[in-house]
CSV table of C-alpha atoms in Angstrom, one decimal:
chain,number,residue,atom,x,y,z
A,1,MET,CA,-0.1,-0.1,0.1
A,2,THR,CA,1.3,3.6,-1.1
A,3,ILE,CA,0.1,7.1,0.5
A,4,ASP,CA,-1.6,7.1,-3.1
A,5,ASP,CA,-3.8,4.3,-2.3
A,6,TRP,CA,-5.1,5.8,1.0
A,7,THR,CA,-8.1,8.0,1.0
A,8,PRO,CA,-8.5,10.6,4.1
A,9,THR,CA,-11.6,9.9,6.1
A,10,LEU,CA,-11.6,13.1,8.5
A,11,GLY,CA,-13.4,16.2,7.7
A,12,ALA,CA,-12.4,19.8,8.1
A,13,GLY,CA,-13.0,20.4,11.3
A,14,PRO,CA,-11.3,17.3,13.0
A,15,LEU,CA,-8.2,18.0,10.6
A,16,LEU,CA,-8.1,21.6,11.4
A,17,GLY,CA,-8.4,20.8,15.2
A,18,ILE,CA,-5.7,17.9,14.8
A,19,ALA,CA,-3.4,21.0,12.8
A,20,ALA,CA,-4.0,23.5,15.5
A,21,ALA,CA,-3.0,21.1,18.4
A,22,ALA,CA,-0.1,20.1,16.1
A,23,ILE,CA,1.1,23.7,16.3
A,24,ILE,CA,0.5,24.2,20.0
A,25,VAL,CA,2.5,21.4,20.7
A,26,LEU,CA,5.5,22.3,18.7
A,27,LEU,CA,5.3,25.8,19.9
A,28,PHE,CA,5.4,24.3,23.3
A,29,LEU,CA,8.0,22.1,22.7
A,30,ILE,CA,10.3,24.7,21.5
A,31,MET,CA,9.4,27.7,23.1
A,32,TYR,CA,8.7,26.4,26.8
A,33,LEU,CA,10.6,23.1,26.9
A,34,LYS,CA,13.5,24.5,25.0
A,35,MET,CA,13.7,21.4,22.7
A,36,HIS,CA,15.8,22.1,19.4
A,37,ALA,CA,13.5,22.8,16.3
A,38,PHE,CA,14.4,19.8,14.5
A,39,PRO,CA,13.6,16.8,16.7
A,40,ALA,CA,10.4,18.7,17.8
A,41,LEU,CA,9.2,19.2,14.2
A,42,VAL,CA,9.8,15.3,13.6
A,43,LEU,CA,8.1,14.7,16.7
A,44,VAL,CA,5.3,16.4,15.9
A,45,SER,CA,4.9,15.6,12.7
A,46,ILE,CA,4.9,12.0,13.2
A,47,LEU,CA,2.3,12.2,16.0
A,48,THR,CA,0.2,14.3,13.7
A,49,ALA,CA,0.4,11.9,10.6
A,50,PHE,CA,-1.1,9.5,13.2
A,51,ALA,CA,-3.7,11.6,14.5
A,52,ALA,CA,-5.0,12.5,11.1
A,53,GLY,CA,-5.5,8.6,10.5
A,54,ILE,CA,-2.5,7.8,8.1
A,55,PRO,CA,-1.9,4.2,8.0
A,56,ALA,CA,0.9,3.4,10.6
A,57,GLN,CA,2.8,1.5,7.9
A,58,LEU,CA,3.0,4.7,5.9
A,59,VAL,CA,3.6,7.4,8.4
A,60,VAL,CA,7.5,7.3,8.2
A,61,SER,CA,7.8,7.1,4.4
A,62,THR,CA,5.0,10.2,4.4
A,63,ALA,CA,7.0,12.1,6.6
A,64,THR,CA,10.5,11.5,5.0
A,65,ALA,CA,9.1,12.0,1.7
A,66,GLY,CA,8.1,15.7,2.8
A,67,PHE,CA,11.3,15.7,4.2
A,68,GLY,CA,13.3,14.9,1.3
A,69,SER,CA,11.1,17.0,-1.3
A,70,THR,CA,12.0,19.9,0.7
A,71,LEU,CA,15.9,19.3,1.1
A,72,ALA,CA,15.4,18.6,-2.9
A,73,THR,CA,15.9,22.2,-3.5
A,74,VAL,CA,16.9,24.0,-0.2
A,75,ALA,CA,19.9,21.8,0.6
A,76,LEU,CA,21.6,22.9,-2.7
A,77,LEU,CA,20.4,26.1,-2.6
A,78,VAL,CA,21.5,26.7,1.0
A,79,GLY,CA,24.6,25.0,0.6
A,80,LEU,CA,25.7,26.5,-3.0
A,81,GLY,CA,24.4,30.1,-1.4
A,82,ALA,CA,26.5,29.7,1.6
A,83,MET,CA,29.5,28.5,-0.4
A,84,LEU,CA,29.2,31.7,-2.5
A,85,GLY,CA,28.1,34.0,0.6
A,86,ARG,CA,31.0,32.8,2.4
A,87,LEU,CA,33.6,33.5,-0.8
A,88,VAL,CA,31.9,36.8,-1.1
A,89,GLU,CA,32.3,37.6,2.5
A,90,MET,CA,35.8,36.3,3.2
A,91,SER,CA,37.5,37.9,0.1
A,92,GLY,CA,36.5,41.3,1.7
A,93,GLY,CA,33.9,41.7,-1.5
A,94,ALA,CA,30.8,42.3,0.9
A,95,LYS,CA,32.7,44.8,2.8
A,96,VAL,CA,33.2,46.7,-0.8
A,97,LEU,CA,29.9,46.6,-1.6
A,98,ALA,CA,28.9,47.8,1.6
A,99,ASP,CA,31.3,50.5,1.8
A,100,THR,CA,30.1,51.4,-1.8
A,101,LEU,CA,26.3,51.4,-1.1
A,102,ILE,CA,27.0,53.6,2.1
A,103,GLY,CA,28.9,55.9,0.1
A,104,TRP,CA,26.1,56.4,-2.7
A,105,PHE,CA,23.3,56.4,-0.2
A,106,GLY,CA,24.4,57.5,3.1
A,107,GLU,CA,24.4,55.5,6.7
A,108,LYS,CA,20.7,56.8,7.2
A,109,ARG,CA,19.7,55.4,4.0
A,110,ALA,CA,21.3,51.8,3.9
A,111,PRO,CA,18.4,49.7,4.7
A,112,PHE,CA,16.5,51.7,1.9
A,113,ALA,CA,19.3,50.7,-0.7
A,114,LEU,CA,19.4,47.0,0.4
A,115,GLY,CA,15.8,46.9,-0.1
A,116,VAL,CA,15.6,48.5,-3.5
A,117,ALA,CA,18.4,46.4,-5.0
A,118,SER,CA,16.4,43.4,-3.4
A,119,LEU,CA,13.5,44.4,-5.5
A,120,LEU,CA,15.6,44.5,-8.7
A,121,PHE,CA,17.3,41.1,-7.9
A,122,GLY,CA,13.8,39.6,-6.9
A,123,PHE,CA,12.3,40.2,-10.2
A,124,PRO,CA,13.9,37.0,-11.7
A,125,ILE,CA,15.2,35.2,-8.7
A,126,PHE,CA,13.2,33.2,-6.5
A,127,PHE,CA,12.7,34.3,-2.9
A,128,ASP,CA,14.8,31.7,-1.2
A,129,ALA,CA,18.0,32.3,-3.8
A,130,GLY,CA,17.7,35.8,-3.5
A,131,LEU,CA,17.7,36.2,0.4
A,132,VAL,CA,20.9,33.6,0.5
A,133,VAL,CA,23.0,35.5,-2.4
A,134,MET,CA,22.1,39.1,-0.4
A,135,LEU,CA,22.9,38.1,3.1
A,136,PRO,CA,26.8,38.7,3.2
A,137,VAL,CA,26.1,42.2,1.7
A,138,VAL,CA,23.3,42.7,4.4
A,139,PHE,CA,25.6,41.3,7.1
A,140,ALA,CA,28.4,43.6,6.1
A,141,VAL,CA,26.4,46.5,6.1
A,142,ALA,CA,25.0,45.7,9.5
A,143,ARG,CA,28.7,45.0,10.6
A,144,ARG,CA,29.7,48.4,9.5
A,145,LEU,CA,26.8,50.5,10.7
A,146,GLY,CA,26.0,48.8,13.9
A,147,GLY,CA,22.6,48.2,15.2
A,148,SER,CA,20.3,45.2,15.2
A,149,VAL,CA,20.6,43.0,11.8
A,150,LEU,CA,16.6,43.2,11.4
A,151,THR,CA,17.0,46.8,10.3
A,152,TYR,CA,18.9,45.7,7.3
A,153,GLY,CA,17.6,41.8,6.9
A,154,LEU,CA,13.8,42.5,6.8
A,155,PRO,CA,13.6,45.1,4.2
A,156,VAL,CA,16.0,42.6,2.0
A,157,ALA,CA,13.9,39.6,2.9
A,158,GLY,CA,10.5,41.7,2.5
A,159,ALA,CA,11.9,43.0,-0.9
A,160,PHE,CA,12.1,39.3,-2.3
A,161,SER,CA,9.0,38.1,-0.6
A,162,VAL,CA,6.8,40.9,-2.4
A,163,MET,CA,8.3,40.2,-5.9
A,164,HIS,CA,8.2,36.6,-5.7
A,165,ILE,CA,4.3,36.7,-4.4
A,166,TYR,CA,3.0,39.5,-6.8
A,167,LEU,CA,5.1,39.6,-9.9
A,168,PRO,CA,5.4,37.1,-13.0
A,169,PRO,CA,7.5,35.2,-14.0
A,170,HIS,CA,7.3,34.0,-10.5
A,171,PRO,CA,5.4,30.5,-10.5
A,172,GLY,CA,2.4,31.9,-8.0
A,173,PRO,CA,1.0,34.7,-10.1
A,174,VAL,CA,1.7,33.1,-13.3
A,175,SER,CA,-0.2,30.2,-12.2
A,176,ALA,CA,-3.1,32.0,-10.9
A,177,ALA,CA,-2.9,34.1,-14.5
A,178,ALA,CA,-3.4,30.6,-16.1
A,179,PHE,CA,-6.1,29.7,-14.1
A,180,PHE,CA,-8.1,33.2,-14.7
A,181,GLU,CA,-6.5,33.3,-18.3
A,182,ALA,CA,-5.4,36.8,-17.1
A,183,ASN,CA,-3.3,38.8,-19.4
A,184,VAL,CA,0.6,38.5,-17.7
A,185,GLY,CA,1.7,41.8,-18.8
A,186,LEU,CA,-1.3,43.5,-17.1
A,187,VAL,CA,-0.8,41.2,-14.2
A,188,MET,CA,3.2,42.5,-13.9
A,189,LEU,CA,2.2,46.1,-14.3
A,190,LEU,CA,-0.9,46.0,-11.2
A,191,GLY,CA,2.1,43.5,-9.3
A,192,LEU,CA,4.2,46.3,-9.5
A,193,VAL,CA,1.6,48.9,-8.4
A,194,ALA,CA,0.8,46.7,-5.4
A,195,ALA,CA,4.4,45.3,-4.7
A,196,ILE,CA,6.3,48.6,-4.3
A,197,PRO,CA,4.4,50.5,-2.0
A,198,THR,CA,3.6,47.5,0.3
A,199,TRP,CA,7.2,46.9,0.4
A,200,TYR,CA,7.7,50.2,1.7
A,201,VAL,CA,5.2,50.1,4.6
A,202,THR,CA,5.6,46.5,5.2
A,203,SER,CA,9.1,45.4,5.0
A,204,TYR,CA,11.4,48.8,5.0
A,205,LEU,CA,9.2,50.8,7.7
A,206,PHE,CA,8.4,48.1,9.6
A,207,GLY,CA,11.8,46.6,9.4
A,208,ARG,CA,13.4,49.9,10.8
A,209,TRP,CA,10.8,49.8,13.7
A,210,ALA,CA,11.8,46.0,14.4
A,211,GLY,CA,15.4,46.8,14.6
A,212,ARG,CA,14.6,49.2,17.2
A,213,ARG,CA,12.4,47.0,18.8
A,214,TRP,CA,14.9,43.8,18.7
A,215,GLN,CA,18.2,44.5,19.0
A,216,LEU,CA,19.8,41.3,17.2
A,217,PRO,CA,23.6,40.8,16.5
A,218,VAL,CA,24.8,39.9,13.2
A,219,PRO,CA,25.1,36.2,12.8
A,220,SER,CA,28.4,34.8,12.1
A,221,ILE,CA,26.9,32.2,9.9
A,222,LEU,CA,28.8,33.4,6.8
A,223,GLY,CA,32.3,34.0,8.5
A,224,GLN,CA,34.2,37.4,8.5
A,225,ALA,CA,36.9,38.6,6.3
A,226,ASP,CA,40.6,38.6,7.6
A,227,GLU,CA,42.1,41.9,7.9
A,228,ALA,CA,44.6,40.9,5.2
A,229,GLN,CA,41.6,40.3,2.5
A,230,GLU,CA,40.1,43.6,3.6
A,231,LYS,CA,43.4,45.3,2.9
A,232,ASN,CA,43.4,43.7,-0.7
A,233,PRO,CA,39.4,43.6,-1.6
A,234,PRO,CA,38.2,42.8,-5.2
A,235,ARG,CA,37.0,45.3,-7.2
A,236,PHE,CA,33.3,46.8,-7.0
A,237,ALA,CA,32.5,45.9,-10.3
A,238,VAL,CA,33.9,42.4,-10.0
A,239,VAL,CA,31.7,41.6,-7.0
A,240,VAL,CA,28.5,43.0,-8.6
A,241,LEU,CA,29.0,41.1,-11.9
A,242,VAL,CA,29.3,38.0,-9.5
A,243,LEU,CA,26.1,38.7,-7.9
A,244,LEU,CA,24.1,39.7,-11.0
A,245,LEU,CA,25.5,36.5,-12.7
A,246,PRO,CA,22.7,34.2,-11.1
A,247,MET,CA,20.1,36.8,-11.7
A,248,VAL,CA,20.8,36.7,-15.7
A,249,LEU,CA,21.1,33.0,-15.3
A,250,ILE,CA,17.8,32.3,-13.7
A,251,PHE,CA,16.4,35.2,-15.7
A,252,LEU,CA,17.0,33.1,-18.6
A,253,ASN,CA,15.0,30.1,-17.4
A,254,THR,CA,12.2,32.2,-16.0
A,255,GLY,CA,12.2,34.6,-19.1
A,256,LEU,CA,12.2,31.8,-21.6
A,257,ASP,CA,9.5,29.6,-19.8
A,258,THR,CA,7.3,32.9,-19.6
A,259,LEU,CA,7.5,33.5,-23.5
A,260,ALA,CA,6.8,30.1,-24.1
A,261,ARG,CA,3.6,29.9,-22.0
A,262,GLY,CA,2.7,33.1,-23.7
A,263,GLY,CA,3.0,32.0,-27.2
A,264,VAL,CA,5.6,34.4,-28.0
A,265,LEU,CA,7.9,31.9,-29.3
A,266,ALA,CA,7.3,29.8,-32.3
A,267,GLU,CA,5.4,26.5,-31.7
A,268,GLY,CA,7.6,23.9,-31.2
A,269,VAL,CA,10.5,25.9,-29.9
A,270,GLY,CA,10.2,24.7,-26.3
A,271,GLU,CA,11.2,21.3,-27.2
A,272,ALA,CA,14.5,22.2,-29.1
A,273,THR,CA,17.5,21.1,-27.3
A,274,TRP,CA,19.3,24.4,-27.3
A,275,PHE,CA,15.9,26.0,-25.6
A,276,GLN,CA,16.1,23.2,-22.9
A,277,VAL,CA,20.0,23.6,-22.2
A,278,LEU,CA,19.3,27.5,-21.6
A,279,ARG,CA,16.6,26.9,-19.3
A,280,THR,CA,18.8,24.2,-17.3
A,281,LEU,CA,21.3,26.8,-17.0
A,282,GLY,CA,19.0,29.0,-15.3
A,283,GLU,CA,17.5,26.3,-13.1
A,284,THR,CA,18.5,27.9,-9.5
A,285,PRO,CA,20.9,25.2,-8.4
A,286,VAL,CA,22.5,25.2,-11.6
A,287,ALA,CA,22.6,29.2,-11.7
A,288,LEU,CA,24.1,29.1,-8.0
A,289,LEU,CA,26.9,26.4,-9.0
A,290,ILE,CA,27.9,28.2,-12.0
A,291,THR,CA,28.2,31.6,-10.1
A,292,LEU,CA,30.3,29.9,-7.5
A,293,LEU,CA,32.7,28.6,-10.0
A,294,VAL,CA,33.1,31.8,-11.5
A,295,ALA,CA,33.6,33.5,-7.9
A,296,MET,CA,36.1,30.7,-6.9
A,297,VAL,CA,38.1,32.2,-9.8
A,298,ALA,CA,37.1,36.1,-9.9
A,299,LEU,CA,37.3,36.4,-6.0
A,300,GLY,CA,40.0,33.6,-5.3
A,301,THR,CA,42.6,32.7,-7.5
A,302,ALA,CA,42.3,35.5,-10.0
A,303,ARG,CA,43.9,37.6,-6.9
A,304,GLY,CA,46.6,35.2,-5.9
A,305,THR,CA,44.6,33.5,-3.2
A,306,GLU,CA,46.1,29.8,-3.0
A,307,LYS,CA,43.5,27.0,-3.8
A,308,SER,CA,43.8,25.3,-0.6
A,309,VAL,CA,42.5,28.5,1.0
A,310,ILE,CA,39.5,28.5,-1.0
A,311,GLU,CA,39.0,25.1,-0.6
A,312,LYS,CA,38.9,25.6,3.1
A,313,THR,CA,36.7,28.6,3.1
A,314,LEU,CA,34.0,26.6,1.2
A,315,GLU,CA,34.3,23.9,3.5
A,316,GLY,CA,34.0,26.2,6.7
A,317,ALA,CA,30.7,27.5,5.0
A,318,LEU,CA,28.8,24.2,4.8
A,319,GLY,CA,28.9,23.5,8.8
A,320,PRO,CA,27.2,26.4,10.3
A,321,VAL,CA,24.2,26.0,7.6
A,322,CYS,CA,23.4,22.5,8.4
A,323,SER,CA,20.9,23.4,11.4
A,324,VAL,CA,19.5,25.8,8.9
A,325,ILE,CA,19.0,22.9,5.7
A,326,LEU,CA,17.7,20.2,8.5
A,327,VAL,CA,15.3,22.3,10.3
A,328,THR,CA,14.0,24.0,6.9
A,329,GLY,CA,13.4,20.3,5.5
A,330,ALA,CA,11.9,19.4,9.0
A,331,GLY,CA,9.3,22.3,8.8
A,332,GLY,CA,8.8,21.2,5.4
A,333,MET,CA,8.1,17.7,6.4
A,334,PHE,CA,5.5,19.0,9.0
A,335,GLY,CA,3.8,21.0,6.1
A,336,SER,CA,4.0,18.1,4.0
A,337,VAL,CA,2.2,15.8,6.5
A,338,LEU,CA,-0.8,18.4,6.8
A,339,ARG,CA,-1.2,18.3,3.0
A,340,THR,CA,-1.1,14.7,2.7
A,341,SER,CA,-3.8,14.2,5.9
A,342,GLY,CA,-6.2,15.9,3.6
A,343,ILE,CA,-6.7,19.0,5.2
A,344,GLY,CA,-6.5,21.3,1.8
A,345,ASP,CA,-9.3,19.0,0.0
A,346,ALA,CA,-11.5,19.0,3.1
A,347,LEU,CA,-11.1,22.9,3.5
A,348,GLU,CA,-11.6,23.2,-0.6
A,349,ASP,CA,-15.3,21.9,0.1
A,350,SER,CA,-16.3,23.6,3.0
A,351,LEU,CA,-15.0,26.9,1.5
A,352,SER,CA,-16.4,26.7,-1.8
A,353,ASP,CA,-19.1,28.6,-1.2
A,354,LEU,CA,-18.9,31.6,1.1
A,355,GLY,CA,-21.2,34.1,0.1
A,356,VAL,CA,-18.9,37.0,0.0
A,357,PRO,CA,-17.6,39.2,-3.1
A,358,LEU,CA,-15.5,36.8,-5.5
A,359,ILE,CA,-11.9,38.8,-4.7
A,360,LEU,CA,-12.6,38.4,-1.1
A,361,ALA,CA,-13.5,34.7,-1.2
A,362,GLY,CA,-10.6,34.2,-3.1
A,363,PHE,CA,-8.3,35.9,-0.7
A,364,ILE,CA,-9.9,34.3,2.3
A,365,ILE,CA,-9.6,30.7,0.8
A,366,ALA,CA,-5.8,31.1,0.2
A,367,ALA,CA,-5.2,32.8,3.2
A,368,VAL,CA,-7.0,29.9,5.4
A,369,LEU,CA,-5.3,27.0,3.3
A,370,ARG,CA,-1.9,28.9,3.6
A,371,ILE,CA,-2.1,28.9,7.3
A,372,ALA,CA,-3.4,25.4,7.6
A,373,GLN,CA,-0.9,23.6,5.5
A,374,GLY,CA,2.1,26.0,5.2
A,375,SER,CA,2.6,25.7,1.4
A,376,ALA,CA,1.7,29.3,-0.5
A,377,THR,CA,2.1,27.8,-3.6
A,378,VAL,CA,-0.4,25.0,-3.0
A,379,ALA,CA,-2.8,27.8,-1.4
A,380,LEU,CA,-2.5,30.1,-4.3
A,381,THR,CA,-3.0,27.5,-7.1
A,382,THR,CA,-6.1,25.7,-4.9
A,383,ALA,CA,-7.7,28.8,-4.2
A,384,ALA,CA,-7.4,30.1,-7.8
A,385,GLY,CA,-9.0,26.7,-9.0
A,386,LEU,CA,-11.6,27.3,-6.7
A,387,VAL,CA,-12.8,30.7,-7.8
A,388,SER,CA,-11.7,30.3,-11.5
A,389,ALA,CA,-15.3,29.1,-12.6
A,390,GLY,CA,-16.7,32.1,-10.9
A,391,VAL,CA,-14.3,34.5,-12.5
A,392,ALA,CA,-14.7,32.6,-16.1
A,393,ALA,CA,-18.6,33.2,-15.5
A,394,ALA,CA,-18.4,37.2,-14.3
A,395,ASP,CA,-18.3,40.1,-16.8
A,396,TYR,CA,-14.8,41.4,-15.5
A,397,ASN,CA,-12.6,43.1,-17.6
A,398,ALA,CA,-9.0,42.7,-18.1
A,399,VAL,CA,-7.8,45.0,-15.1
A,400,GLN,CA,-10.1,43.2,-13.0
A,401,VAL,CA,-9.1,39.8,-13.7
A,402,ALA,CA,-5.8,40.7,-12.9
A,403,ALA,CA,-6.6,42.2,-9.8
A,404,MET,CA,-8.1,39.0,-9.0
A,405,VAL,CA,-4.8,37.3,-9.3
A,406,LEU,CA,-3.0,39.6,-7.0
A,407,ALA,CA,-6.1,39.1,-4.6
A,408,VAL,CA,-5.4,35.5,-4.5
A,409,ALA,CA,-1.6,36.0,-4.1
A,410,ALA,CA,-1.8,38.0,-1.5
A,411,GLY,CA,-3.7,35.6,0.5
A,412,SER,CA,-1.2,32.9,0.2
A,413,VAL,CA,1.2,34.9,1.9
A,414,VAL,CA,-0.3,35.8,5.2
A,415,ALA,CA,1.0,34.1,8.3
A,416,SER,CA,3.7,32.6,7.7
A,417,HIS,CA,4.4,30.4,10.8
A,418,VAL,CA,6.1,27.0,11.9
A,419,ASN,CA,4.6,24.9,9.2
A,420,ASP,CA,6.4,26.8,6.3
A,421,SER,CA,9.8,26.1,5.7
A,422,GLY,CA,10.5,29.7,4.7
A,423,PHE,CA,9.5,30.7,8.4
A,424,TRP,CA,12.3,28.7,9.5
A,425,LEU,CA,14.8,29.5,6.6
A,426,VAL,CA,14.6,33.1,7.8
A,427,GLY,CA,14.5,32.7,11.4
A,428,ARG,CA,17.7,30.6,11.3
A,429,PHE,CA,19.7,33.1,9.2
A,430,PHE,CA,18.9,36.1,11.1
A,431,GLY,CA,19.9,34.4,14.5
A,432,MET,CA,16.0,34.7,15.7
A,433,ASP,CA,14.4,32.4,18.2
A,434,VAL,CA,10.8,31.0,17.2
A,435,LYS,CA,9.0,33.9,19.4
A,436,THR,CA,11.1,36.6,17.7
A,437,THR,CA,10.4,35.0,14.3
A,438,LEU,CA,6.6,35.0,14.8
A,439,LYS,CA,6.5,38.7,16.4
A,440,THR,CA,8.8,39.8,13.0
A,441,TRP,CA,8.5,37.6,10.0
A,442,THR,CA,5.4,36.3,10.5
A,443,VAL,CA,3.6,39.7,10.9
A,444,LEU,CA,5.9,41.3,8.3
A,445,GLU,CA,4.2,38.7,5.8
A,446,THR,CA,0.7,38.9,7.1
A,447,LEU,CA,1.3,42.9,6.7
A,448,ILE,CA,2.3,41.9,2.8
A,449,GLY,CA,-0.9,40.0,1.9
A,450,VAL,CA,-3.2,42.6,3.7
A,451,MET,CA,-1.9,45.4,2.2
A,452,GLY,CA,-1.2,44.0,-1.2
A,453,PHE,CA,-5.1,42.6,-1.2
A,454,ALA,CA,-6.2,46.3,0.0
A,455,ILE,CA,-4.4,47.7,-2.9
A,456,ALA,CA,-5.7,44.5,-5.5
A,457,TRP,CA,-9.6,45.3,-4.3
A,458,ALA,CA,-9.1,49.1,-4.8
A,459,VAL,CA,-7.7,48.7,-8.2
A,460,PHE,CA,-10.5,46.1,-8.8
A,461,VAL,CA,-13.3,48.5,-7.6
A,462,LEU,CA,-11.7,51.4,-9.8
A,463,ALA,CA,-11.6,49.3,-12.8
A,464,GLY,CA,-15.1,48.0,-12.5
A,465,ALA,CA,-16.5,51.6,-11.7
A,466,LEU,CA,-14.7,52.8,-14.9
A,467,GLY,CA,-15.8,49.9,-17.2
């Protein structure tokens, strides 16, 4: 018997109760009993599987499948990204970037400059990859100027989040646009209208407030350049080109994919070998690998650094991020168990007729699914599928349909918490405990969703009034 042969028997009410109880137990273990997050997540995942009625012989395989699927992307991404970050940091490249940014924008506007740079990086790069690539610069600026790392880190993390949620060619808005048959170009334009002011309020201003409220030191996870390296740093242009390389490669992937889906390219081009090779080069793990190899030369051997020193630098990057990788994987395991339990399907049946305006229904459905099972992508695609028939039947103009995409996307980002692997990724990289992550990252993500939805609804109403 496999998990595909098993049919969930519990309804939405009992499953929601199990999910709520599991989250409470997990928080109790971590916050009050001070159990490490990794064994706590594994324990609660297994107990949740039993409580949800998953057959005993399938509990372990179900849990490890969720763990493995999360690690399939996270381990490569975090491992390669940490090596790249350690190389940028140890070579003195991060300090060069930090000094240049501060020289251009001034010390007071450094968090703003970091956030704007991340908005640009975040256009083609997915959230996890973008955050990992920018971390050494964030840490270098924070170390140079002092103060809480949250002052500099939250505007950056929030920038990648709003771009990932609201802007094509990221998979969420592209999927919703496909469900609603929306114009992707219009979704992109309105996505910018939603993303930029949302970032400024929910990430930049909130990040500055949070930095004053929680004084967190700069984590040592990426190490620090020694005096010899800082006296002979790489050139600013070289460091910028190294950091831009993954953005260019990943955009190669997402851009070609978007053009193919939109019918811009000739029919059959998507099957051509050259097309598939270019897309493969832009897959995030491959793009980070290529960038790391280039950085080893540009920031290492080309500057006279011995190969053994580079090897030790890269080796030293892996140890500190092992905890990040394992805890993030366990967070993915917990979310996967909740999804396998059938909570998404049960909620789908319960929420299919809310009796509220369609745009609000899409937001609520996506938000409830996000809170219940953790995955923003699952929440968004499920909610979009549920309301797509209503969108097709309604007499909406093109702008209103694009606003519907943003509304559903907004719901899928709210309340990132312990069943979301991204929650653990951000918390561990910024050196936060669970309580602080809930007070900062969870609140920030919820604000991003609520404000983005408010803008989408305003656009929807205005477009309807103007016809």
